[in-house]
Coordinates of C-alpha atoms in Angstrom, one line a residue:
M1 CA 142.2 -5.1 22.2
R2 CA 142.4 -2.3 19.4
P3 CA 142.4 -4.8 16.5
A4 CA 139.6 -7.0 18.4
L5 CA 138.1 -3.8 18.5
S6 CA 137.8 -2.8 15.1
A7 CA 136.9 -6.5 14.1
L8 CA 133.9 -5.6 16.8
C9 CA 132.5 -2.4 14.6
A10 CA 133.4 -3.4 11.4
S11 CA 131.1 -6.9 12.0
V12 CA 128.8 -4.8 13.3
L13 CA 128.2 -2.9 9.7
I14 CA 128.3 -6.0 8.0
F15 CA 125.4 -7.4 10.1
S16 CA 123.5 -4.7 9.9
A17 CA 123.9 -4.2 6.3
A18 CA 123.8 -8.2 6.3
A19 CA 120.0 -7.8 8.4
K20 CA 118.6 -5.3 5.7
L21 CA 119.3 -7.8 2.9
S22 CA 117.1 -10.2 4.6
K23 CA 114.6 -8.3 5.3
G24 CA 114.5 -6.5 1.8
S25 CA 114.1 -10.4 0.6
K26 CA 111.7 -11.5 3.4
D27 CA 109.4 -8.1 2.1
H28 CA 109.6 -9.1 -2.0
A29 CA 108.2 -12.3 -1.3
K30 CA 104.7 -10.2 1.2
G31 CA 103.5 -9.7 -2.2
G32 CA 104.6 -5.9 -2.6
E33 CA 103.2 -4.7 0.1
K34 CA 106.4 -3.0 0.6
H35 CA 107.2 -1.9 -2.4
K36 CA 107.5 1.9 -3.8
A37 CA 108.7 3.3 -7.4
K38 CA 109.5 6.0 -9.5
G39 CA 106.2 5.7 -12.0
L40 CA 104.3 2.8 -10.4
L41 CA 101.1 3.5 -9.0
R42 CA 101.4 1.6 -5.1
S43 CA 98.8 -0.9 -4.8
V44 CA 95.0 -1.2 -2.5
K45 CA 95.7 -2.0 1.0
D46 CA 94.0 -5.2 1.3
A47 CA 96.6 -8.5 1.6
P48 CA 97.6 -9.7 -1.0
S49 CA 97.0 -5.9 -2.9
L50 CA 98.6 -7.5 -6.4
P51 CA 97.4 -10.2 -8.4
W52 CA 99.2 -13.7 -7.6
C53 CA 101.8 -14.7 -9.3
R54 CA 100.5 -16.8 -12.6
K55 CA 100.3 -18.8 -15.9
G56 CA 97.7 -20.0 -18.4
T57 CA 95.1 -17.2 -16.8
V58 CA 92.8 -14.5 -19.1
M59 CA 92.7 -11.1 -19.6
V60 CA 90.8 -8.3 -21.4
A61 CA 90.6 -5.2 -21.7
L62 CA 87.9 -2.7 -20.9
P63 CA 85.9 0.2 -22.3
Q64 CA 87.2 3.6 -21.8
E65 CA 83.8 3.8 -21.0
Y66 CA 84.1 1.8 -17.8
V67 CA 86.8 4.8 -16.4
N68 CA 84.9 6.4 -14.4
L69 CA 83.7 3.3 -12.6
G70 CA 87.1 3.0 -11.5
P71 CA 88.9 4.0 -8.2
A72 CA 88.1 7.0 -7.7
P73 CA 91.0 9.5 -8.0
A74 CA 93.7 10.7 -5.5
Q75 CA 93.4 14.8 -4.8
E76 CA 96.6 15.2 -4.9
H77 CA 99.9 13.2 -5.7
R78 CA 103.1 14.2 -3.6
K79 CA 106.4 14.4 -6.1
K80 CA 109.9 13.2 -5.0
G81 CA 112.4 15.4 -3.1
G82 CA 109.9 18.2 -3.4
D83 CA 106.5 19.6 -1.1
K84 CA 105.0 20.4 -4.2
S85 CA 101.8 18.8 -5.1
V86 CA 100.4 18.1 -8.7
P87 CA 97.1 18.1 -9.7
A88 CA 95.9 14.5 -10.2
P89 CA 96.1 13.0 -13.8
P90 CA 91.5 14.1 -14.4
A91 CA 89.7 11.5 -15.8
P92 CA 89.7 11.0 -20.0
A93 CA 86.8 13.0 -21.9
P94 CA 83.6 10.8 -22.7
T95 CA 84.5 8.9 -25.4
A96 CA 81.6 7.2 -27.7
P97 CA 81.4 2.9 -26.2
I98 CA 84.3 0.4 -27.6
N99 CA 83.8 -2.7 -27.6
C100 CA 87.2 -4.2 -26.3
G101 CA 88.2 -7.2 -24.5
K102 CA 91.0 -8.5 -26.3
G103 CA 90.8 -6.0 -28.6
C104 CA 90.0 -2.0 -28.8
D105 CA 88.6 0.1 -31.3
L106 CA 90.2 3.4 -31.3
A107 CA 92.9 4.8 -31.2
P108 CA 93.4 7.9 -28.2
A109 CA 92.5 11.2 -29.1
P110 CA 95.2 14.0 -27.2
V111 CA 94.1 16.2 -24.6
P112 CA 96.1 18.7 -23.1
A113 CA 99.4 18.0 -21.1
L114 CA 100.0 18.0 -17.8
V115 CA 103.0 19.5 -16.3
S116 CA 104.0 20.3 -13.3
T117 CA 105.1 25.1 -13.5
D118 CA 108.4 23.6 -12.3
E119 CA 108.9 21.1 -16.1
P120 CA 111.7 21.8 -17.8
A121 CA 110.7 23.5 -21.6
S122 CA 111.2 21.7 -24.0
R123 CA 109.2 18.5 -22.0
A124 CA 106.2 20.4 -21.5
A125 CA 106.2 21.9 -25.0
T126 CA 104.9 17.6 -26.2
P127 CA 101.2 17.7 -25.6
S128 CA 100.3 14.3 -23.7
V129 CA 98.1 11.2 -24.5
L130 CA 96.8 10.3 -21.6
L131 CA 95.8 6.6 -21.6
E132 CA 93.2 5.7 -18.3
Q133 CA 92.0 2.7 -19.5
P134 CA 90.1 -0.6 -17.1
V135 CA 92.2 -4.2 -17.4
L136 CA 90.1 -7.4 -16.2
V137 CA 92.8 -10.6 -14.9
W138 CA 90.6 -14.4 -14.5
S139 CA 92.0 -17.3 -12.7
G140 CA 95.1 -19.7 -14.0
K141 CA 97.5 -21.1 -12.1
G142 CA 99.8 -20.1 -9.9
H143 CA 100.6 -19.3 -6.0
D144 CA 98.0 -18.6 -3.9
K145 CA 99.1 -18.9 -0.2
A146 CA 96.2 -18.5 1.7
L147 CA 95.1 -22.2 -0.1
R148 CA 98.7 -23.8 -0.4
A149 CA 102.2 -22.8 1.2
H150 CA 103.9 -23.8 -1.6
G151 CA 103.0 -24.8 -4.5
S152 CA 100.3 -24.2 -7.5
S153 CA 97.2 -23.9 -6.8
M154 CA 93.6 -23.3 -9.6
L155 CA 93.0 -19.8 -8.3
G156 CA 89.8 -18.5 -9.3
D157 CA 89.6 -15.4 -8.6
T158 CA 88.7 -12.0 -10.7
W159 CA 91.0 -9.0 -10.5
L160 CA 90.0 -5.2 -11.6
G161 CA 93.3 -3.5 -13.2
S162 CA 93.3 0.8 -13.9
V163 CA 96.2 1.5 -16.6
K164 CA 96.7 4.8 -16.5
M165 CA 100.5 6.3 -19.1
D166 CA 101.3 8.4 -21.4
L167 CA 101.6 7.7 -24.5
A168 CA 103.6 9.8 -26.0
K169 CA 106.2 9.6 -22.7
P170 CA 105.9 6.4 -21.4
R171 CA 110.3 6.9 -21.0
Q172 CA 109.1 9.3 -18.8
P173 CA 106.5 8.2 -15.9
K174 CA 105.0 10.7 -13.8
G175 CA 103.5 10.1 -10.4
G176 CA 100.2 8.9 -10.2
F177 CA 100.8 6.5 -13.4
G178 CA 100.9 3.1 -13.3
V179 CA 97.9 0.2 -12.3
E180 CA 95.7 0.0 -9.6
W181 CA 95.4 -3.5 -8.0
G182 CA 91.5 -4.2 -6.7
K183 CA 90.3 -7.8 -6.1
V184 CA 86.5 -8.4 -6.7
D185 CA 84.9 -9.6 -4.2
E186 CA 82.7 -13.0 -5.6
E187 CA 79.5 -15.3 -4.3
R188 CA 81.6 -18.3 -4.7
D189 CA 78.5 -20.8 -3.7
S190 CA 77.5 -18.9 -7.8
A191 CA 81.4 -19.0 -9.8
P192 CA 83.6 -21.1 -11.9
T193 CA 85.2 -23.7 -10.4
P194 CA 89.4 -22.8 -10.1
R195 CA 91.0 -23.9 -13.4
W196 CA 94.1 -22.9 -15.9
K197 CA 93.6 -23.2 -19.9
S198 CA 90.5 -21.7 -20.6
D199 CA 89.5 -19.0 -22.1
G200 CA 87.7 -15.7 -22.5
D201 CA 86.1 -11.7 -24.0
F202 CA 84.7 -9.0 -23.2
M203 CA 81.5 -8.5 -25.2
G204 CA 78.2 -6.9 -24.3
G205 CA 79.1 -5.6 -20.9
Y206 CA 80.0 -10.1 -20.0
F207 CA 82.6 -10.9 -19.3
W208 CA 82.5 -14.7 -21.2
V209 CA 84.7 -17.5 -20.1
F210 CA 84.6 -20.9 -21.8
G211 CA 86.2 -24.4 -20.7
G212 CA 89.6 -25.1 -19.3
D213 CA 91.3 -27.4 -16.9
D214 CA 90.4 -27.5 -12.9
L215 CA 92.1 -30.6 -12.2
T216 CA 89.1 -33.1 -12.1
P217 CA 90.4 -36.7 -13.4
N218 CA 90.2 -37.8 -16.6
T219 CA 88.0 -34.2 -18.5
F220 CA 88.5 -30.6 -18.8
L221 CA 85.6 -28.2 -19.3
D222 CA 82.5 -27.3 -21.3
D223 CA 80.6 -24.6 -19.7
V224 CA 79.9 -20.8 -20.6
W225 CA 80.1 -18.2 -17.3
V226 CA 79.3 -15.1 -17.5
L227 CA 80.5 -12.6 -14.7
P228 CA 78.7 -8.4 -15.5
V229 CA 81.4 -6.2 -15.0
E230 CA 80.0 -3.1 -14.2
K231 CA 78.5 -4.8 -11.0
A232 CA 82.6 -6.9 -10.6
M233 CA 83.4 -2.7 -10.4
N234 CA 81.4 -2.1 -7.5
A235 CA 81.8 -5.4 -5.5
T236 CA 85.8 -4.8 -6.0
S237 CA 88.3 -3.7 -3.3
T238 CA 88.7 0.1 -3.0
W239 CA 86.9 0.7 -6.3
A240 CA 83.7 0.7 -5.7
H241 CA 83.0 5.4 -5.1
D242 CA 79.6 3.9 -2.7
K243 CA 80.8 0.1 -2.3
Q244 CA 78.4 -1.5 1.2
E245 CA 80.0 -4.2 3.2
G246 CA 79.9 -7.5 2.5
A247 CA 78.5 -6.9 -1.3
A248 CA 79.4 -9.3 -4.0
V249 CA 79.1 -10.4 -8.0
G250 CA 77.5 -13.1 -8.8
W251 CA 78.7 -15.5 -12.2
T252 CA 75.9 -17.8 -14.4
K253 CA 76.4 -20.6 -16.0
L254 CA 75.1 -19.9 -19.1
K255 CA 71.7 -22.7 -20.4
Y256 CA 72.3 -24.8 -23.4
A257 CA 69.6 -25.8 -25.4
S258 CA 68.2 -29.5 -24.7
D259 CA 68.4 -30.4 -28.3
S260 CA 71.6 -28.4 -29.0
P261 CA 75.3 -29.9 -30.3
R262 CA 78.2 -29.1 -27.7
P263 CA 82.0 -29.2 -28.4
H264 CA 84.2 -31.6 -26.9
P265 CA 85.5 -30.0 -22.9
R266 CA 89.1 -29.3 -23.8
R267 CA 91.7 -26.6 -22.9
G268 CA 94.0 -24.7 -24.5
I269 CA 91.0 -22.9 -26.9
Q270 CA 91.0 -19.7 -27.5
V271 CA 87.5 -17.9 -27.2
V272 CA 86.6 -14.6 -29.4
A273 CA 83.9 -12.5 -28.8
L274 CA 82.3 -11.1 -31.8
E275 CA 79.8 -8.8 -31.9
D276 CA 78.1 -9.5 -35.1
A277 CA 78.1 -12.4 -35.0
Q278 CA 76.5 -12.4 -31.2
G279 CA 77.9 -15.5 -30.1
L280 CA 81.6 -16.6 -29.2
L281 CA 83.8 -18.1 -31.5
V282 CA 85.6 -21.7 -30.0
V283 CA 89.0 -22.4 -31.4
G284 CA 91.2 -25.6 -31.3
G285 CA 92.3 -27.1 -28.2
R286 CA 93.0 -30.4 -27.0
Q287 CA 91.7 -33.1 -25.1
K288 CA 93.2 -35.2 -21.6
R289 CA 96.6 -37.7 -23.2
E290 CA 97.2 -34.6 -26.0
S291 CA 94.0 -35.8 -27.4
C292 CA 94.8 -32.8 -30.2
L293 CA 91.1 -31.0 -31.2
G294 CA 90.6 -29.2 -35.1
D295 CA 87.2 -28.1 -34.9
S296 CA 85.6 -24.9 -34.6
W297 CA 82.4 -24.1 -32.3
L298 CA 79.8 -19.9 -32.4
L299 CA 78.1 -20.1 -29.7
K300 CA 74.7 -18.0 -30.9
L301 CA 73.8 -16.3 -28.2
P302 CA 70.0 -15.8 -27.4
E303 CA 67.9 -12.9 -29.4
G304 CA 68.0 -9.9 -27.0
W305 CA 70.4 -10.8 -24.9
D306 CA 71.7 -7.5 -25.3
A307 CA 68.4 -5.4 -25.7
P308 CA 67.5 -2.2 -24.1
G309 CA 64.8 -3.0 -21.0
G310 CA 65.7 -7.0 -21.9
A311 CA 66.6 -9.7 -18.9
D312 CA 69.9 -8.2 -17.2
D313 CA 69.9 -11.5 -15.6
P314 CA 71.5 -13.7 -17.5
A315 CA 69.9 -16.8 -15.7
E316 CA 66.6 -15.4 -17.1
W317 CA 68.6 -16.1 -20.7
A318 CA 66.9 -18.5 -23.0
P319 CA 69.0 -21.5 -23.8
A320 CA 71.8 -20.6 -26.3
R321 CA 72.9 -23.2 -29.3
W322 CA 76.0 -24.3 -30.4
Q323 CA 76.3 -24.6 -34.0
R324 CA 79.9 -26.1 -35.7
V325 CA 81.3 -23.5 -37.9
P326 CA 84.4 -23.8 -40.8
S327 CA 86.8 -25.8 -39.2
L328 CA 91.0 -24.5 -39.3
P329 CA 91.8 -25.3 -42.8
S330 CA 95.5 -26.0 -41.8
E331 CA 96.9 -29.3 -38.3
C332 CA 94.4 -29.6 -35.3
R333 CA 95.9 -27.2 -32.4
W334 CA 96.6 -26.0 -28.6
G335 CA 97.5 -23.4 -26.7
H336 CA 97.6 -20.7 -29.7
A337 CA 96.5 -17.2 -29.4
S338 CA 93.3 -15.2 -30.5
V339 CA 92.4 -11.7 -30.7
K340 CA 89.1 -10.0 -32.5
M341 CA 89.4 -7.0 -35.0
R342 CA 87.6 -4.7 -37.0
H343 CA 89.0 -3.4 -40.8
R344 CA 87.6 -2.0 -43.6
G345 CA 84.1 -2.5 -42.7
A346 CA 84.5 -6.1 -40.9
E347 CA 84.8 -8.1 -37.7
L348 CA 87.3 -10.7 -38.0
A349 CA 88.6 -13.0 -35.2
V350 CA 92.8 -13.8 -35.9
V351 CA 94.5 -16.2 -34.8
F352 CA 98.4 -17.1 -34.8
G353 CA 101.0 -19.9 -33.3
G354 CA 100.1 -23.1 -31.3
R355 CA 101.7 -26.8 -31.2
N356 CA 100.1 -30.2 -31.8
L357 CA 102.4 -34.0 -30.9
H358 CA 102.5 -34.7 -34.8
P359 CA 100.9 -38.3 -34.5
A360 CA 103.0 -39.9 -37.1
T361 CA 107.1 -38.7 -35.7
N362 CA 106.0 -38.2 -32.1
K363 CA 107.1 -35.2 -32.5
W364 CA 106.1 -31.5 -30.7
D365 CA 104.9 -29.2 -34.0
Y366 CA 105.2 -25.9 -33.8
Q367 CA 103.3 -23.3 -35.4
N368 CA 103.5 -19.7 -36.8
E369 CA 99.9 -19.3 -39.5
L370 CA 97.8 -15.9 -39.3
W371 CA 94.7 -17.3 -39.8
F372 CA 91.3 -14.7 -40.3
F373 CA 87.5 -15.3 -39.6
D374 CA 85.0 -13.9 -40.9
A375 CA 82.2 -15.5 -39.3
L376 CA 79.4 -14.0 -41.7
A377 CA 80.6 -15.2 -45.0
E378 CA 78.4 -17.6 -46.8
G379 CA 78.4 -21.0 -46.0
G380 CA 78.7 -20.5 -42.6
G381 CA 81.9 -18.1 -41.8
A382 CA 85.6 -18.9 -43.6
W383 CA 88.8 -18.5 -42.8
T384 CA 91.7 -17.0 -44.8
Q385 CA 95.5 -17.8 -44.7
A386 CA 97.8 -14.7 -44.3
I387 CA 100.1 -14.4 -47.7
N388 CA 103.7 -13.3 -47.7
M389 CA 104.4 -15.9 -44.2
A390 CA 107.6 -17.4 -45.7
V391 CA 109.7 -14.4 -45.2
D392 CA 110.7 -12.8 -42.1
A393 CA 107.9 -14.1 -40.2
P394 CA 108.3 -14.6 -36.2
Q395 CA 109.3 -18.2 -34.7
P396 CA 107.1 -20.9 -34.2
R397 CA 105.7 -21.0 -31.2
D398 CA 102.7 -21.2 -28.4
H399 CA 101.3 -20.4 -25.5
T400 CA 102.2 -16.5 -27.0
S401 CA 99.8 -13.7 -27.5
I402 CA 98.8 -11.4 -30.2
T403 CA 96.5 -7.8 -29.9
F404 CA 95.1 -5.7 -32.6
D405 CA 95.9 -1.8 -33.1
A406 CA 93.2 0.2 -35.5
G407 CA 95.3 2.9 -35.6
S408 CA 98.3 1.6 -37.1
A409 CA 96.1 -1.1 -38.2
S410 CA 98.5 -3.9 -37.1
L411 CA 98.7 -6.9 -35.4
Y412 CA 101.8 -7.1 -32.7
V413 CA 103.1 -11.0 -31.7
F414 CA 105.0 -11.1 -27.9
G415 CA 107.1 -13.7 -26.9
G416 CA 106.0 -17.2 -26.2
R417 CA 107.8 -21.0 -26.5
V418 CA 109.3 -23.3 -29.4
A419 CA 110.0 -26.8 -27.1
P420 CA 109.3 -27.7 -24.6
T421 CA 112.1 -29.2 -23.6
L422 CA 113.7 -28.5 -20.1
G423 CA 115.6 -25.4 -20.1
T424 CA 114.8 -24.0 -23.9
P425 CA 114.1 -20.2 -23.2
A426 CA 110.8 -19.2 -23.8
L427 CA 110.9 -15.3 -26.2
N428 CA 110.8 -11.8 -25.5
D429 CA 110.6 -10.7 -29.2
L430 CA 107.7 -8.5 -30.0
W431 CA 106.9 -8.9 -33.7
K432 CA 104.0 -6.5 -36.0
Y433 CA 101.6 -7.6 -38.3
S434 CA 100.8 -4.3 -41.1
L435 CA 97.3 -4.7 -42.2
E436 CA 98.5 -2.4 -45.2
T437 CA 101.2 -3.8 -46.3
L438 CA 101.2 -7.5 -45.5
E439 CA 104.5 -8.1 -44.3
W440 CA 105.7 -8.6 -41.0
T441 CA 108.4 -6.9 -39.2
E442 CA 110.4 -7.6 -36.2
L443 CA 110.6 -4.6 -33.8
K444 CA 113.3 -3.4 -31.6
P445 CA 112.1 -1.2 -28.7
A446 CA 114.3 1.0 -26.6
G447 CA 115.5 1.2 -22.6
M448 CA 114.1 -1.4 -20.0
L449 CA 112.2 -5.0 -22.3
P450 CA 109.6 -7.5 -20.1
E451 CA 111.9 -10.8 -19.1
S452 CA 111.2 -14.0 -21.7
R453 CA 108.1 -15.6 -20.8
Y454 CA 105.1 -17.9 -21.6
M455 CA 101.6 -18.9 -21.0
H456 CA 101.4 -14.8 -20.5
V457 CA 97.8 -12.6 -21.3
A458 CA 97.9 -9.3 -23.4
A459 CA 94.7 -6.9 -24.3
G460 CA 95.5 -3.7 -26.4
L461 CA 94.5 -0.6 -25.3
N462 CA 93.1 2.2 -26.9
G463 CA 97.4 2.6 -28.5
A464 CA 99.0 0.7 -26.2
M465 CA 99.8 -3.1 -25.7
A466 CA 99.0 -4.6 -21.7
V467 CA 101.2 -7.8 -21.2
F468 CA 100.9 -9.4 -17.4
G469 CA 102.2 -12.7 -15.6
G470 CA 103.1 -15.6 -17.4
E471 CA 105.6 -17.9 -16.6
H472 CA 110.1 -17.2 -17.2
I473 CA 111.9 -20.4 -17.7
D474 CA 115.1 -19.9 -16.2
K475 CA 117.5 -22.5 -18.8
K476 CA 120.4 -22.7 -16.2
Q477 CA 118.8 -25.3 -14.1
N478 CA 121.1 -28.3 -13.8
R479 CA 118.5 -30.2 -16.2
K480 CA 119.6 -33.7 -14.4
Q481 CA 117.6 -32.7 -11.2
M482 CA 115.4 -30.7 -14.1
N483 CA 114.1 -34.6 -15.7
K484 CA 114.3 -36.2 -11.9
K485 CA 111.2 -33.5 -10.8
A486 CA 109.3 -33.9 -14.9
S487 CA 109.8 -37.7 -14.6
K488 CA 107.7 -37.3 -10.7
G489 CA 105.0 -35.1 -12.7
G490 CA 107.2 -32.4 -11.2
K491 CA 107.9 -28.9 -12.2
K492 CA 111.1 -26.7 -13.0
N493 CA 112.2 -24.3 -10.7
D494 CA 110.2 -21.6 -13.2
E495 CA 109.5 -18.3 -12.3
K496 CA 106.0 -17.1 -12.8
F497 CA 104.7 -13.3 -13.0
N498 CA 102.6 -11.1 -11.8
D499 CA 104.2 -8.0 -13.7
L500 CA 102.5 -5.4 -16.1
W501 CA 104.3 -3.5 -18.7
A502 CA 102.5 -1.4 -21.6
Y503 CA 103.9 -1.0 -24.9
S504 CA 102.9 2.7 -27.0
I505 CA 102.5 1.4 -30.3
E506 CA 103.4 5.3 -31.2
D507 CA 106.7 5.2 -29.5
N508 CA 108.1 2.2 -29.3
H509 CA 108.7 1.2 -26.4
W510 CA 107.9 -0.9 -23.2
T511 CA 107.3 1.3 -19.9
L512 CA 107.0 -1.6 -16.1
L513 CA 103.9 0.0 -15.0
S514 CA 103.7 -3.0 -12.1
K515 CA 106.9 -5.3 -11.1
S516 CA 106.5 -8.5 -10.6
H517 CA 106.4 -9.4 -6.8
C518 CA 107.1 -13.6 -7.0
K519 CA 110.1 -14.8 -5.2
S520 CA 109.0 -17.7 -2.7
E521 CA 109.1 -17.2 0.7
E522 CA 112.0 -20.5 0.0
E523 CA 113.6 -18.2 -1.7
S524 CA 113.7 -15.5 -0.2
A525 CA 114.8 -17.6 3.5
N526 CA 117.7 -19.0 1.0
V527 CA 118.6 -15.1 -0.3
A528 CA 118.7 -14.1 3.9
F529 CA 120.4 -17.1 5.2
L530 CA 123.1 -16.7 2.6
A531 CA 123.5 -13.2 4.1
L532 CA 123.9 -13.9 7.5
M533 CA 126.2 -16.6 6.8
F534 CA 128.9 -14.2 4.2
A535 CA 128.5 -11.4 6.5
F536 CA 129.6 -14.6 8.9
I537 CA 132.5 -15.8 6.6
F538 CA 134.2 -12.8 6.0
V539 CA 134.1 -11.3 9.1
G540 CA 134.4 -14.1 10.8
A541 CA 138.1 -14.2 9.0
I542 CA 138.9 -11.1 10.7
I543 CA 137.8 -11.2 14.4
A544 CA 138.2 -14.7 15.2
P545 CA 141.9 -14.3 15.0
A546 CA 141.8 -11.1 16.6
L547 CA 139.6 -12.0 19.7
A548 CA 142.7 -15.2 19.7
A549 CA 145.0 -12.9 19.8
T550 CA 143.5 -10.9 22.5
L551 CA 143.1 -13.3 24.4
H552 CA 145.3 -16.1 23.3
L553 CA 143.2 -18.7 23.2
G554 CA 142.7 -21.4 20.0
W555 CA 139.0 -22.0 20.5
P556 CA 137.7 -18.6 18.5
V557 CA 139.5 -19.7 15.0
Q558 CA 138.6 -23.0 15.9
V559 CA 135.2 -22.9 16.1
Y560 CA 134.6 -19.5 13.3
S561 CA 137.0 -22.2 10.6
K562 CA 134.2 -25.8 11.6
V563 CA 131.2 -23.7 11.4
R564 CA 133.0 -22.3 7.3
D565 CA 133.7 -25.6 6.7
Y566 CA 130.0 -26.6 7.2
F567 CA 128.7 -23.5 5.5
W568 CA 130.8 -24.1 2.1
S569 CA 129.7 -28.4 2.2
S570 CA 126.4 -27.2 2.8
Q571 CA 126.8 -25.1 -0.4
R572 CA 128.2 -27.6 -2.0
N573 CA 125.3 -30.0 -2.0
F574 CA 122.8 -27.1 -3.0
A575 CA 125.5 -25.9 -6.3
A576 CA 125.8 -30.0 -6.9
H577 CA 121.7 -30.1 -7.3
G578 CA 120.4 -26.8 -9.3
R579 CA 119.9 -24.9 -6.9
G580 CA 122.1 -21.0 -7.9
Q581 CA 121.6 -19.6 -4.5
G582 CA 125.3 -21.9 -3.4
K583 CA 127.3 -21.8 -6.9
L584 CA 129.2 -18.4 -6.0
S585 CA 129.2 -18.9 -2.4
V586 CA 131.2 -22.0 -2.9
E587 CA 133.5 -19.6 -6.0
L588 CA 134.8 -17.4 -3.0
Q589 CA 135.6 -19.8 -0.6
P590 CA 139.4 -19.9 -1.7
F591 CA 139.0 -15.9 -1.5
T592 CA 138.1 -16.3 2.1
S593 CA 140.0 -18.8 3.6
C594 CA 142.8 -16.9 1.8
V595 CA 141.2 -14.0 4.4
L596 CA 141.4 -16.8 7.5
A597 CA 144.9 -16.7 6.8
Q598 CA 146.5 -14.0 6.2
A599 CA 144.0 -12.1 8.9
T600 CA 145.3 -15.6 12.0
R601 CA 149.6 -14.6 10.3
K602 CA 149.2 -10.5 10.8
M603 CA 148.6 -11.9 14.7
G604 CA 150.9 -13.6 15.5
Y605 CA 148.5 -16.9 15.6
E606 CA 149.5 -19.6 13.3
Q607 CA 145.7 -21.2 11.5
L608 CA 144.5 -24.1 13.0
N609 CA 142.1 -26.0 10.3

């Protein structure tokens, strides 16, 4: 009986470990409610606690003047491993209003260091540069389990995140730093249709959105929607200090003048809000059937729309007018990236990258050109191309991101995709274009890097760059199965993200502020199944011969062998059809068979298969 009891004890321990692994995988699929990590803020308690995993979304940075409208800071937080409390980081000192959106104009000023009494002197001697700034994320294509149990949906939701980090010490995250998300309560009857591959920007207290794809047959969108950001903050779960029950914020669809020309409906566009020109610049995009657009438009906002004491309700504004501006003097494109910058007194829109389908060769043509547009130049605007693009320039790409940092007078390009072929990996490289030297430099940040991705979004913060979401291309997929899915209109098994990374420009370092929680329930179920089956295989190889020898019966080994063989067979099928979960277990088959053989011999019982 002693061998059987020993084997039984071992089985209990292994099954307990497998159950914990199974439970952990299920928690991972629930949107991260169980997630706790040093240096990361716990998200709001409302489910879901994080924005759904997505791609093709829109994100803008909001001015630091909005910080005081954000979530109320905790009175204290606990240090891990002790009972000493540390005062929560205070809100930064008020600053002059900054027009942010896709890029902020000013760098943060150092503030007194926040250090606990037991912090090493060498670390306390380094002054902190605290960054606290809100960001807004809207819509995209992703996994909303409330809409569909499996597959992707058009999301149409709005999230506000409060980003907090120490730019001088990004490698040493402290409690209270990270990102805290809140979902905006919206009046769905007066909101844009859920969509992806639209674009937007922030200007004058409003978030502006244009175009995109809501899966309406045979057409894309050409509408402009406006969201008052301060009202959105007051209607955000756990953010508003005095939020009333049932409060919600409404969107407004902008009216166009009846005699105004209009751009074609499109997706894959770029929108830049230009304060000096008092309008929204729309560049490129595509129509249905891969029809590429190379035109540029400026939506002139009605006079006095942002005047003090003017109409606070966008529905009361006079109709806006579209006007054609000079087209990009290069190939048409979609999937490009854009940002606004103010350099040496000039407000410019910047466009980088993109792709098109070359009409002569019917092949994809990827771009890495860098263009600047001055909307106030003579003739209704002018484009200028950056020089020194032939040497040490980023690889041509689409669905990338670009941000501007005024402190370093530089543009930053991150990630993207270089080919549409299935299995071609996306990028996670980081490039800097100096507006002083007019040269590109590939940066090599220290520490952990974001996973490669495309169709992500980025926003320039004051002294940092925030990157959210996107999709990772799994280059290890079975090509035959991937092509079969693509031929049926399906997509490859790539993972979408809902993580948020911040890149500290001064320190040249990435910091993970919010982990991704995007494993599907199906993937989690596979992990749980594998965990339990591995426990059965390894424990059974010992306990089955022990029971057979103790009870002098042959059926324990026979039953075990039948179940084991069925498991191996199912895992071979998984591996043959591109399911990575089965690969490891198939490779371990000879090992467990050997364990069973050795155990049966030791017990004096003949192996039965």
